[in-house]
XYZ file of C-alpha atoms in Angstrom:
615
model
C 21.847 31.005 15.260
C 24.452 30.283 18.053
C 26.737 27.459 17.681
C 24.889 25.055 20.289
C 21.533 25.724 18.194
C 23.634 24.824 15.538
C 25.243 21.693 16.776
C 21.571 20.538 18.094
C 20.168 20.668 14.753
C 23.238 18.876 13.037
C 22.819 16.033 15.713
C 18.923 16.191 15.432
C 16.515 13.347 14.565
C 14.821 15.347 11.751
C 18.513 16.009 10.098
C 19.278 12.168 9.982
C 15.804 10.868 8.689
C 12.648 13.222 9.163
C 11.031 9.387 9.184
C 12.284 9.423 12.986
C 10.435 12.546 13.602
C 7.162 11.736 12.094
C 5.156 9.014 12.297
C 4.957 6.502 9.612
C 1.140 7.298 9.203
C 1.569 11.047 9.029
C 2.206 13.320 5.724
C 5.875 14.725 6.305
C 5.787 18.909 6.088
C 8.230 21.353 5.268
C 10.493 22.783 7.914
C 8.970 25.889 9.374
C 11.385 28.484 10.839
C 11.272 26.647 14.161
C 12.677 23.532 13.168
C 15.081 25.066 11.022
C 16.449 26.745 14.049
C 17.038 23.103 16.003
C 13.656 23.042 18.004
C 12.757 19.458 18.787
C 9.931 18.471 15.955
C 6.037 18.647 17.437
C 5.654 14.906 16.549
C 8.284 14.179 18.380
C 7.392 15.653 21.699
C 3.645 14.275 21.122
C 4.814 10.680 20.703
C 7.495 10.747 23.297
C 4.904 12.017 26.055
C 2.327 9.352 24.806
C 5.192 7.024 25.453
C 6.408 8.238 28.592
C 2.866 9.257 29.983
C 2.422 12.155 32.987
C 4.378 9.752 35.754
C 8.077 9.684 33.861
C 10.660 10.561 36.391
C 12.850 14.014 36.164
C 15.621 13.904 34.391
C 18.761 12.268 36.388
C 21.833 14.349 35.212
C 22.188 16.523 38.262
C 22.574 13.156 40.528
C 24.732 10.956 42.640
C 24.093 7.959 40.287
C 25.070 10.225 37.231
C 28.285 11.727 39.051
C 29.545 8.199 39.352
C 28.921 7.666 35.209
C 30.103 10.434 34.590
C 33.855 9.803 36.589
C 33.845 6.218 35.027
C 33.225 8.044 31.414
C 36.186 10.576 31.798
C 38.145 7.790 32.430
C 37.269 4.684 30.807
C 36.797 5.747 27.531
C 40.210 7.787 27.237
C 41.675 4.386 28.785
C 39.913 1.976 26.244
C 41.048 4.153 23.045
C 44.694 4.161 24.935
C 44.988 0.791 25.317
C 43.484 0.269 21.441
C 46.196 2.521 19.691
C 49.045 0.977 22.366
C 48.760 -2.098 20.555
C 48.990 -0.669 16.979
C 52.219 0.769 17.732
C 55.227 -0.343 16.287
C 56.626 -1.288 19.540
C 53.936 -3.794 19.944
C 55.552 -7.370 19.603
C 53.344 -8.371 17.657
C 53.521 -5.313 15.189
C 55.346 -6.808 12.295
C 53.214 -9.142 12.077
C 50.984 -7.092 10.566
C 52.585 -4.452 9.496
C 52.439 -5.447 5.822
C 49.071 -4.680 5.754
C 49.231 -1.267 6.533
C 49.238 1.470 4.315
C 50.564 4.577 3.537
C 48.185 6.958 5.465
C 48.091 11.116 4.799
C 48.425 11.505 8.606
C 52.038 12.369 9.221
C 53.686 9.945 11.043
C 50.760 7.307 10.592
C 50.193 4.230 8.490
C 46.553 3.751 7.483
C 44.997 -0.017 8.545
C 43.311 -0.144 4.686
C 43.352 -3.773 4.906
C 39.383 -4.610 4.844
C 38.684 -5.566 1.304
C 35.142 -4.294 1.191
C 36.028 -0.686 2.565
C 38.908 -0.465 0.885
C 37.217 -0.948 -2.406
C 34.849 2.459 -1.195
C 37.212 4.494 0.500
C 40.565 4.532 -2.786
C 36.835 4.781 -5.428
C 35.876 8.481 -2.501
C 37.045 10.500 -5.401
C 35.149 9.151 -8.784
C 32.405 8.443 -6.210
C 32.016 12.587 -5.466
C 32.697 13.331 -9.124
C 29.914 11.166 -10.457
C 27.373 12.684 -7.410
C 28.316 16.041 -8.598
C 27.536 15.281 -12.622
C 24.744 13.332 -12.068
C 22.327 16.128 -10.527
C 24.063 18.082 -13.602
C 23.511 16.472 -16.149
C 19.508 15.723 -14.791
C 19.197 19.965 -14.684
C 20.579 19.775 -18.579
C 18.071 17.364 -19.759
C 15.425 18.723 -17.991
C 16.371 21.970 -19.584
C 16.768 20.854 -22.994
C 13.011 19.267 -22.665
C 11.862 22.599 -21.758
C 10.222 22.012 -18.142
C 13.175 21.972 -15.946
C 11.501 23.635 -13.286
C 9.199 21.550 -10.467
C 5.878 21.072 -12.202
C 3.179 24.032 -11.112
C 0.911 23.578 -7.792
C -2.640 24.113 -7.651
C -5.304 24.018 -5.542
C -7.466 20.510 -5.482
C -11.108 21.569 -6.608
C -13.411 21.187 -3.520
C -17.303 22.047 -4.103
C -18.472 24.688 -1.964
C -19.313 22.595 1.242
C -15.853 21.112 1.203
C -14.515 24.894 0.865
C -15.852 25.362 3.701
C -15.338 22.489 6.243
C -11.670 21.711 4.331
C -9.763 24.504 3.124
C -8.107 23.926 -0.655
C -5.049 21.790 0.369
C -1.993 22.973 -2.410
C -1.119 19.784 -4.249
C 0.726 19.190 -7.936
C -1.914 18.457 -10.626
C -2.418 14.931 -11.758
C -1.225 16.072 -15.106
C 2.033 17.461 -14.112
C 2.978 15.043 -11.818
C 2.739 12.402 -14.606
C 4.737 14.748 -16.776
C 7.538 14.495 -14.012
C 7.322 10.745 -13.735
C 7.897 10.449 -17.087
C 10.478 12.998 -17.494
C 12.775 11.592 -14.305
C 11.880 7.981 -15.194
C 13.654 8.535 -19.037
C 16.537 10.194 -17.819
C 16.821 7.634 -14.835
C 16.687 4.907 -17.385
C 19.069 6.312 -19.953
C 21.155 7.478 -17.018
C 21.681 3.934 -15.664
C 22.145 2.156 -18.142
C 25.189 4.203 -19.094
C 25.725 3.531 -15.866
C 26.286 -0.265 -15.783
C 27.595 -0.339 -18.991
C 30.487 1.520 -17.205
C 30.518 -0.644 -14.455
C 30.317 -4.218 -15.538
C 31.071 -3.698 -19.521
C 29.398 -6.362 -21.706
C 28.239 -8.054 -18.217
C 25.430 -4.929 -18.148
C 23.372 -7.766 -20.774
C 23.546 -10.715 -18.364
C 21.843 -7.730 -15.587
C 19.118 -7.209 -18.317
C 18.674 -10.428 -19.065
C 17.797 -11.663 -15.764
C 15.362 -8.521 -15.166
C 13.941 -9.331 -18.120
C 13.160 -13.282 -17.083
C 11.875 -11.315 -13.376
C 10.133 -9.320 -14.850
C 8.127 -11.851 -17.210
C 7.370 -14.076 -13.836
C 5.628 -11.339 -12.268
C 3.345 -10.044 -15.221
C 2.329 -13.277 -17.434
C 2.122 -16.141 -14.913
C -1.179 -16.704 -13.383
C -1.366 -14.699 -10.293
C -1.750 -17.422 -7.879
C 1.983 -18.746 -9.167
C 3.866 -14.988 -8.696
C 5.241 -15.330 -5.062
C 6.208 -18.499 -5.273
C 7.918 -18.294 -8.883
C 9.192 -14.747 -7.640
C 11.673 -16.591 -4.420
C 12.678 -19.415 -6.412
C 13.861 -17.236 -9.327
C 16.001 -14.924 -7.029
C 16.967 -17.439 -4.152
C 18.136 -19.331 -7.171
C 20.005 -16.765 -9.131
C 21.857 -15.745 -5.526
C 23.329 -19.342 -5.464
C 23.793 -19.305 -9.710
C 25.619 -16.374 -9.353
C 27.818 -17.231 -6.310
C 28.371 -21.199 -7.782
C 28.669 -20.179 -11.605
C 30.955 -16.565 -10.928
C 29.010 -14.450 -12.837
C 28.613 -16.687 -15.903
C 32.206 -15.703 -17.448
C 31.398 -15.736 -21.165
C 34.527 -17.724 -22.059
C 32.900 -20.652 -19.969
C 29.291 -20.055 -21.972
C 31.320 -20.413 -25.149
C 33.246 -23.522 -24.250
C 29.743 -24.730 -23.329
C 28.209 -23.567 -26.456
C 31.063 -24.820 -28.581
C 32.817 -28.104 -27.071
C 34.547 -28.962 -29.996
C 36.883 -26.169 -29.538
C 40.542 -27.749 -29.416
C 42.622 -26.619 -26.743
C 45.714 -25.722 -26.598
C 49.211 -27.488 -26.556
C 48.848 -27.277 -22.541
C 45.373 -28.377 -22.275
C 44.048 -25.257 -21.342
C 41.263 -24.137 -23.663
C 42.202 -21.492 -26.637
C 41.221 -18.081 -26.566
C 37.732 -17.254 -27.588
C 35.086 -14.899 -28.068
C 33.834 -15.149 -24.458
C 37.347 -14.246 -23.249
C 37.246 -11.080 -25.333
C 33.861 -10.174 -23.597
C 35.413 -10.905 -20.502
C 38.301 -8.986 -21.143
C 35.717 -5.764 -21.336
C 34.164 -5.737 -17.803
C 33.903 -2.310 -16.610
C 35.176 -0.688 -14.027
C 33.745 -3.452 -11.538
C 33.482 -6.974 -13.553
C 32.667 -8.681 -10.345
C 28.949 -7.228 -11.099
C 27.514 -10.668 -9.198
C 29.107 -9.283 -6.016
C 26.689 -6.101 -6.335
C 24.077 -8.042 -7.765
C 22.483 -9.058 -4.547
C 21.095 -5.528 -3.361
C 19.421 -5.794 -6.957
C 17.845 -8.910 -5.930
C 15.449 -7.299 -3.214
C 14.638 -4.421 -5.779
C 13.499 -7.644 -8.227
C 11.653 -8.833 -5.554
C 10.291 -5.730 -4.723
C 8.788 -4.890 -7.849
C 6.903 -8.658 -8.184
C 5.336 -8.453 -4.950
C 4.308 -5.357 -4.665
C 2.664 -5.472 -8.482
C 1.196 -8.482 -7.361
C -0.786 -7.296 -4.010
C -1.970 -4.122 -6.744
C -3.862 -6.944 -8.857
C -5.680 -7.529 -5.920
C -6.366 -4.321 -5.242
C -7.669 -3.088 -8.921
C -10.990 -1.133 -8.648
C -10.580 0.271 -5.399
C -8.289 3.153 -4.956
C -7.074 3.514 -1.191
C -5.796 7.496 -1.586
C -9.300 8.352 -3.491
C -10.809 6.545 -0.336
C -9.069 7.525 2.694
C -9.257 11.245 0.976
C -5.356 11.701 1.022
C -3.207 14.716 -0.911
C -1.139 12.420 -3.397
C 1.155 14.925 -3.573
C 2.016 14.797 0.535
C 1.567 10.920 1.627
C 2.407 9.520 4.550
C 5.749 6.906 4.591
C 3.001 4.114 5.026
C 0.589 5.293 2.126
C 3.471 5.891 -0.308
C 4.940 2.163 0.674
C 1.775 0.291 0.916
C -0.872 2.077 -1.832
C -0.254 0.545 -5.219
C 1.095 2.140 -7.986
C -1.539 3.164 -10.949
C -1.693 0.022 -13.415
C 0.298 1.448 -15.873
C 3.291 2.116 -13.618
C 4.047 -1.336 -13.301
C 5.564 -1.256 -17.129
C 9.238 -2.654 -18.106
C 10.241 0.889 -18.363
C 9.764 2.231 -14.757
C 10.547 -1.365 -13.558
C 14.375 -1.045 -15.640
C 14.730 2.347 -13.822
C 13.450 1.456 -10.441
C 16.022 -1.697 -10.443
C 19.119 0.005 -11.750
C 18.634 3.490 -10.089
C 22.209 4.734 -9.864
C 22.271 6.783 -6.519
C 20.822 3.242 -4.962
C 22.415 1.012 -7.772
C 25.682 -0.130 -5.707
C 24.733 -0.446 -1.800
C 21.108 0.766 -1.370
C 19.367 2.240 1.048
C 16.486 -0.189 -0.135
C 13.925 1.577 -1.628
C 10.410 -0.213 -2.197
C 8.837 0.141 -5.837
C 5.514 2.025 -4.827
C 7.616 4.576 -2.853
C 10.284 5.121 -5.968
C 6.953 5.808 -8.368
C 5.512 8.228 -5.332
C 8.339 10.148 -4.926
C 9.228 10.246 -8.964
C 5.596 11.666 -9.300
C 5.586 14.111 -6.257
C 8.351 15.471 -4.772
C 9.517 14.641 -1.606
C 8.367 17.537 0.773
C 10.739 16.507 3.153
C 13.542 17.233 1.054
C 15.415 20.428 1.595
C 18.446 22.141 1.159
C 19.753 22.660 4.220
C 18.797 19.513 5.574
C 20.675 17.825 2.789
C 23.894 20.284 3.615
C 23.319 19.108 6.961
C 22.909 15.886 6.425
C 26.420 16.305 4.030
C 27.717 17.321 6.837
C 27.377 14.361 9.291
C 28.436 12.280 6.427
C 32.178 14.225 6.362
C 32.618 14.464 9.971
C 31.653 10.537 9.944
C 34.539 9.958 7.599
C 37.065 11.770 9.086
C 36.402 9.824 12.539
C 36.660 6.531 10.418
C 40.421 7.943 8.826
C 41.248 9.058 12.218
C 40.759 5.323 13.716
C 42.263 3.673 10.640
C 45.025 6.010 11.963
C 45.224 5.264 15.153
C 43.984 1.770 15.663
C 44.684 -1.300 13.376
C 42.100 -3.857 14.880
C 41.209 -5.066 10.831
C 44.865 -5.771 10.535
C 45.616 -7.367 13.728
C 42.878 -9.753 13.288
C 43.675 -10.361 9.266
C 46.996 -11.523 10.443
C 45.776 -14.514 12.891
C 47.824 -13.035 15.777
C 49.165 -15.321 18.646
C 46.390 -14.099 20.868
C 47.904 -14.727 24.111
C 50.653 -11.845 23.326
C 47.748 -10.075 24.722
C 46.282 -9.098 27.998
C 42.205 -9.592 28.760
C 41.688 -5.881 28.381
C 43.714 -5.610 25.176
C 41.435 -8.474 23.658
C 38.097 -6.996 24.745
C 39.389 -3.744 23.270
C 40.616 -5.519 19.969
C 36.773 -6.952 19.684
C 35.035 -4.104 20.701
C 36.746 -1.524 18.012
C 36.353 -3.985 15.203
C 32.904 -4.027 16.124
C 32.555 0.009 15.536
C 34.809 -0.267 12.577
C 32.565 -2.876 11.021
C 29.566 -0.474 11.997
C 31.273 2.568 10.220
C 32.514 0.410 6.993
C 28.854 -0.145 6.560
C 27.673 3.514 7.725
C 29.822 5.398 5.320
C 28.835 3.935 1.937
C 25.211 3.183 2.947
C 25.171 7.358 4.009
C 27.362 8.206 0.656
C 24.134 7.169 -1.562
C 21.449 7.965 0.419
C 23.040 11.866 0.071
C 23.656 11.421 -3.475
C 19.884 9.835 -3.597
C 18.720 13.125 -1.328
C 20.614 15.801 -3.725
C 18.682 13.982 -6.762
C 15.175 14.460 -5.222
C 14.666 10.717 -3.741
C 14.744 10.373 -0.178
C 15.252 6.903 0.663
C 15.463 5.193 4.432
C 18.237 6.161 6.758
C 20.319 2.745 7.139
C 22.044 2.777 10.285
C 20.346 4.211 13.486
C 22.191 3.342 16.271
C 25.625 1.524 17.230
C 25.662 -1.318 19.699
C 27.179 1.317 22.138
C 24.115 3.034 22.953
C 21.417 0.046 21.959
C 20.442 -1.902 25.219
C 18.123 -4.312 23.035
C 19.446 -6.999 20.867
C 15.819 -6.278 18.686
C 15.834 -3.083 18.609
C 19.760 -3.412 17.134
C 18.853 -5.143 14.710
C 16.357 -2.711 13.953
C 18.544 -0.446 13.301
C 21.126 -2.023 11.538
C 20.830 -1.809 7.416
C 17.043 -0.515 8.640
C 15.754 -0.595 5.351
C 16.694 -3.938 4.438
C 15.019 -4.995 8.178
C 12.021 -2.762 6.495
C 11.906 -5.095 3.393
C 12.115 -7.808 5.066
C 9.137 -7.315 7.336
C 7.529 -6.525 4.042
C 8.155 -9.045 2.247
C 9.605 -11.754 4.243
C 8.011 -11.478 8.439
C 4.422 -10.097 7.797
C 3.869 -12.924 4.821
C 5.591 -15.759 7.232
C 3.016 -14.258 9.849
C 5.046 -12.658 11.782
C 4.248 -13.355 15.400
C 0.792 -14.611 14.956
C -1.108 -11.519 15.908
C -4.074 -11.293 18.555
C -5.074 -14.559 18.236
C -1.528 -16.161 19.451
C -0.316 -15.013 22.502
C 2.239 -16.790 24.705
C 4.556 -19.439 24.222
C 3.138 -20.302 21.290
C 3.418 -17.041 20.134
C 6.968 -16.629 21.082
C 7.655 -20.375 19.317
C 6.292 -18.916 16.345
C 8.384 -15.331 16.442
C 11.308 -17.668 16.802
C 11.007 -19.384 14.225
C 10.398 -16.855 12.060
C 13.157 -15.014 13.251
C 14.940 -18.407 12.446
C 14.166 -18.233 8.583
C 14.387 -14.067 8.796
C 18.271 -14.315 10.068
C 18.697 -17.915 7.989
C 17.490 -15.779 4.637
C 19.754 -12.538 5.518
C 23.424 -15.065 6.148
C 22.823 -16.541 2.509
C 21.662 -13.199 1.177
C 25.055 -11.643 2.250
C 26.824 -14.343 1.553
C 27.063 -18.106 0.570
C 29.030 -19.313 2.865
C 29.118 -21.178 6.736
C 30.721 -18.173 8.697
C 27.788 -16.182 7.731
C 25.283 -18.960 7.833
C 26.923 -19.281 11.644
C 26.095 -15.672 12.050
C 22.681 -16.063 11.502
C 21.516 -18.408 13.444
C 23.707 -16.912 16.749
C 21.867 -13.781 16.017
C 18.349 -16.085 16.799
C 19.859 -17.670 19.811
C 21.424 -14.339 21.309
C 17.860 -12.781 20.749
C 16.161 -15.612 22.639
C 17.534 -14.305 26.098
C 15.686 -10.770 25.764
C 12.382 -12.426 24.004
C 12.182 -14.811 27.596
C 13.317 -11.831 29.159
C 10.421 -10.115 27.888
C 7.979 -13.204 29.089
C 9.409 -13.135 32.985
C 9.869 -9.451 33.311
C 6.868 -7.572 31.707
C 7.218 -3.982 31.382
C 3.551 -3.846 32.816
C 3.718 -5.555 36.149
C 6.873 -3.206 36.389
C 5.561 0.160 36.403
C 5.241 0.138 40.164
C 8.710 -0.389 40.787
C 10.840 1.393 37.915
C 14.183 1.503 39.736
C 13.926 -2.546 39.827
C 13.223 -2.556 36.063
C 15.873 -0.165 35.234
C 18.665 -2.215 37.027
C 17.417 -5.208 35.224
C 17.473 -3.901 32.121
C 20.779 -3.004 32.564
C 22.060 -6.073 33.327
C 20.755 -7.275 29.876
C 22.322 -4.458 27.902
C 25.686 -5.463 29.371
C 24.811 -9.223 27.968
C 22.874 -8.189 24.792
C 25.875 -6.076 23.298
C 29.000 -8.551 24.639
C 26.436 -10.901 22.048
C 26.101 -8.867 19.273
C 30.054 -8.261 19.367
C 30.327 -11.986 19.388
C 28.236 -12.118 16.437
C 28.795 -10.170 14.527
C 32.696 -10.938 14.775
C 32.122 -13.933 13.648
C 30.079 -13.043 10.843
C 32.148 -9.706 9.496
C 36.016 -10.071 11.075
C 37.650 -13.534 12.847
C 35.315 -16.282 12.360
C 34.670 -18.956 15.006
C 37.969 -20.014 15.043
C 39.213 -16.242 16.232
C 36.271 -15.674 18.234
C 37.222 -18.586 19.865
C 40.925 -17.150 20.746
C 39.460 -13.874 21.538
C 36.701 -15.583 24.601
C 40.024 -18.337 25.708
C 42.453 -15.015 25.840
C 39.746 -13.364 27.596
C 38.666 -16.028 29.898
C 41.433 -18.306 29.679
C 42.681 -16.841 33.548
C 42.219 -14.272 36.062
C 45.031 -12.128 34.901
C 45.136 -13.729 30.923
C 47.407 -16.031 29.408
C 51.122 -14.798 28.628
C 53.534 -16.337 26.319
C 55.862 -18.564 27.286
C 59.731 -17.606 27.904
C-alpha cells in the first residue's frame, strides 16, 4: 500500500467510527480487502449521492474562488499560530504573570502550560492509564483460559427449511447457546474486574457506589411500572445535587451524625473517628462523586430501557423483522430489548461499572452493552483498532506540542490585564482555548473508547468535528460528546417530544424545539456541573442556536435549489457567526467565565486599533 493509501485510510470515516460509514439501520460487515486498502466505504458513496442527487456541482479545487482560500490559508493560519506562541514567550509583558503556572515540559527549551486541572489530572495518570489497558485485555485472555473456552464461541449456520434455502442462503451467525455462554463468561469477569476496580479507585467509598445502584436498581424493578420514569429522574437528578451539596458523604460527617454525643476536642473541632479512618482509605481518586456523574446516565440507562422491555414482553422485534442476532444494526442493538433475564443485578453491576467506560465514557446504552457482550462486534478489527491507536498518539502529541508552544489555559487562569493585548492577540487567545478545550475532552474520551475497542466493545465515537470545520451550531453540538447528545435524544428529546413530529409544523413547531432544547441544554449545565457559569452556558447555547433555527424558517434549503451560489454565500455568513458563538460559549462555560468573556469582547471591540495600557 503506498503511503497516500495509507494516510487516506488513517484519516478515513470507517477508521474513526464505522457508525459514520453505515447507516444506523444497516448490519455493520467486516472489512473486505477494498476497504482495508482506504477505498471510500459503499454506504458511504450510496448515501452521499442520495444526498447530493445527479445536479451537485463539480468539485471547486481547481478554481479562482479556491486560489484565493487557498493564499489566505498559507498565510493566515501560519500568522494566527505566530501571533498565539508570541504571546507565551517570556518576553511577553505579561509573561510572569503567569509563569508560575507553567511546568516543566520534556521539550527542550519549553515549559509545558499543565495548568487545567481536569487535563492535568489525565495527562501526569498517561502512564498507569496504558499499564492498566495493557493488563486488562490480559488478564480477560487468562480467565477465559483458565475456564476452558477462551476462544470466540463456534459459528454455525441458522437452520432454514428447504424453501428458505433456497430464496435465503444460510446466513453464518453464533448459536444461541454459545452466545449466552459468552455473555456470561465476559459479564463475570467484567463484574469481578470492576469491582477491583473501584475498590482501587475510591477505597471504602466503592460501598456508597453500590449502595446507590442498589437503591436504582430497586426503583426500576419493584415499583409499579407506571411510577419507573418518574422515580428513575428524581432519584438521579437528586443524587447529582446530594453528591455535589453533601461532598461525597465523607464518613467522618455520617458518624458525627450517627453519634452526636461525641465530645470534641479541646479546640472545638470534633475528635477523630471511625469515619475519618474510612476516609483516610479513599483510593487512588477519593473524589469518586466527581466521576460519579457519567455513572448517572448508565443508572438511567438501565431503568428506562428495562422499562420500555416490559412493554414490549411477548413480542420479539429480531424474531419479527427476521434479523441475524449475531450482526444487528446500531438501531436494533440500541432499541430491541434485552431478553428478560438480562435485566438481573448482575449484568446491571457490570454494565454500570464497566472499567474501559467506568471514568469518562463514551456512553454506552444497556441493550447495546448486552448485544455486543453476547455477539461480537463485527466491526471490530485489528487493524482498525491499530489505526484507530494511531490517531489517538498523533492526537496527543499535537496537544503536547501546543501546551508547548502556546499557554492560552495559563494566560487566562491568571486574570491578565487584557488590554496588554492587541484585538488580534485576544481573538487568538479565545480561539486556541477553544481547540484546547476541544482536545482536553478528545484525548480521554478517545483513550477509553480504544481501551473499550481492544476489549471487544465498540462504543460511540465522542467527538466528530471541531468548531473549525462545523458551519452549524446543531450539527456542533452533534458532534460534541456525541454519545451523550445520543442519550439524550434517547432518553431526554424523543420522551419531551422532541419537535412535535408531522403533526406540528411551523412556529409552533420551532416554539416547541426551543423549548426543548431549553430543558436539553438546562439538564446538560447541571449535569456537568452545579454551578451558574455552567448554568450560563446552557442557556447561551439555546439562544446562539436560535439564529440558525430562524435561519432555517427564512432561508429554506428547498426554495434554494435554484440558486445554490446565493445559498452558499449565505450559509457562509452564518458559519462565520455560528462558531464566533460557540467560542463565546463555550468560554464561558469551560475557561474565563462571563466576567473574562467580557474583557476578551471590550479588548476586542473596545476600538478600532484595541485598547493599550496607559504610560
Amino acid at each position: 500500500m503506498s503511503w497516500l493509501g495509507c494516510l487516506r485510510s488513517l484519516y478515513s470515516l470507517d477508521t474513526l467510527d464505522t457508525r459514520f460509514a453505515t447507516s444506523s439501520t444497516v448490519p455493520p460487515r467486516p472489512l473486505t480487502s477494498q476497504r482495508e486498502e482506504g477505498a471510500k466505504p459503499r454506504d458511504t458513496i450510496d448515501r452521499g449521492q442520495k444526498a447530493t442527487g445527479d445536479t451537485a456541482p463539480p468539485p471547486r479545487w481547481n478554481t479562482p474562488e479556491f486560489y484565493v482560500y487557498y493564499v489566505v490559508f498559507v498565510t493566515c493560519i501560519p500568522l494566527m499560530f505566530k501571533v498565539a506562541i508570541d504571546v507565551s514567550q517570556e518576553s511577553h509583558p505579561n509573561y510572569p504573570k503567569f509563569s508560575h503556572l507553567l511546568s516543566p515540559g520534556w521539550i527542550p527549551g519549553r515549559k509545558v502550560d499543565n495548568s487545567d486541572a481536569q487535563y492535568s489530572t489525565f495527562r501526569e495518570n498517561i502512564p498507569h492509564l496504558f499499564l492498566v489497558l495493557i493488563l486488562h485485555p490480559l488478564l480477560r485472555r487468562v480467565y477465559e483460559s483458565c475456564i476452558g473456552n477462551g476462544s470466540n464461541p463456534a459459528y454455525s449456520p441458522l437452520v432454514h427449511d428447504d424453501n428458505d434455502r433456497v430464496n435465503n442462503p444460510p446466513i453464518t451467525s453464533v448459536t444461541a447457546t454459545a452466545a449466552d455462554k459468552r455473555l456470561s463468561r465476559r459479564i463475570s469477569f467484567d463484574l469481578a474486574f470492576a469491582l477491583l476496580f473501584i475498590c482501587a479507585l475510591h477505597g471504602f467509598s466503592a460501598f456508597k457506589i453500590l449502595l446507590i445502584l442498589y437503591i436504582n436498581y430497586n426503583l426500576a424493578t419493584r415499583l409499579p411500572r407506571q411510577y419507573t420514569p418518574a422515580a428513575t429522574w428524581a432519584f438521579n437528578i437528586s443524587i447529582l445535587f446530594a453528591n455535589e451539596l453533601c461532598k461525597g458523604y465523607r464518613f467522618a460527617s455520617i458518624a458525627e451524625f450517627l453519634t452526636p454525643w461525641s465530645a470534641p476536642s479541646a479546640t472545638g473541632a470534633a475528635e477523630p473517628n471511625w469515619g475519618t479512618w474510612l476516609d483516610s482509605y479513599g483510593g487512588l481518586n477519593p473524589r469518586w462523586e466527581i466521576l460519579f456523574n457519567i455513572t448517572v446516565l448508565r443508572l438511567v440507562s438501565f431503568n428506562l430501557d428495562y422499562y420500555w422491555s416490559l412493554g414490549m414482553r411477548g413480542s420479539n422485534a429480531i424474531e419479527k423483522k427476521q434479523l441475524d442476532p449475531s450482526n444487528l444494526s446500531e438501531r436494533d442493538r440500541v432499541c430491541s430489548p434485552a431478553q428478560p433475564h438480562d435485566y438481573s443485578l448482575r449484568n446491571y453491576i457490570a454494565y454500570a461499572l464497566y472499567a474501559p467506560l467506568y471514568l469518562a465514557g463514551p456512553i454506552l446504552t444497556f441493550n447495546d452493552y448486552i448485544s455486543q457482550l453476547r455477539y461480537p462486534a463485527p466491526s471490530i478489527t485489528t487493524r482498525r483498532t491499530i489505526l484507530y491507536g494511531i490517531r489517538f498518539f498523533i492526537t496527543l502529541l499535537t496537544m503536547e506540542i501546543m501546551l508547548h508552544y502556546i499557554y492560552v489555559v495559563a494566560i487566562s487562569g491568571s486574570h491578565p490585564e487584557w488590554e496588554v493585548y492587541t484585538p488580534f492577540q485576544l481573538s487568538m487567545l479565545g480561539y486556541f482555548n477553544l481547540h484546547i478545550i476541544w482536545l482536553k475532552l478528545l484525548l480521554p474520551w478517545r483513550f477509553f473508547r480504544l481501551w473499550s475497542l481492544i476489549d471487544g466493545v465498540d462504543p460511540p465515537e465522542n467527538m466528530v468535528r471541531c468548531m473549525s470545520n462545523n458551519y452549524s451550531a446543531l450539527a456542533f453540538w452533534r458532534g460534541w460528546h456525541r454519545s451523550f447528545n445520543r442519550w439524550i435524544v434517547r432518553y431526554i428529546y424523543i420522551p419531551l417530544g422532541g419537535s412535535g413530529g408531522p403533526s406540528v409544523r411551523g412556529l409552533l413547531g420551532t416554539i416547541r424545539t426551543i423549548a426543548n432544547y431549553l430543558a436539553v441544554f438546562t439538564f446538560v449545565a447541571l449535569w456537568h456541573d452545579i454551578n451558574l457559569r455552567l448554568l450560563m452556558w446552557g442557556w447561551l447555547i439555546t439562544l446562539f442556536v436560535l439564529p440558525e433555527v430562524v435561519a432555517g424558517l427564512l432561508f429554506p434549503r428547498k426554495k434554494w435549489s435554484s440558486h445554490r451560489e446565493a445559498y452558499r454565500v449565505i450559509c457562509g455568513i452564518g458559519a462565520v457567526g455560528n462558531i464566533l458563538m460557540m467560542m463565546a460559549a463555550n468560554l464561558v462555560g469551560f475557561a474565563v467565565g462571563l466576567d473574562g468573556l467580557k474583557g476578551l469582547v471590550n479588548g476586542i471591540v473596545g476600538s478600532f486599533s484595541g485598547k493599550v495600557p496607559d504610560d
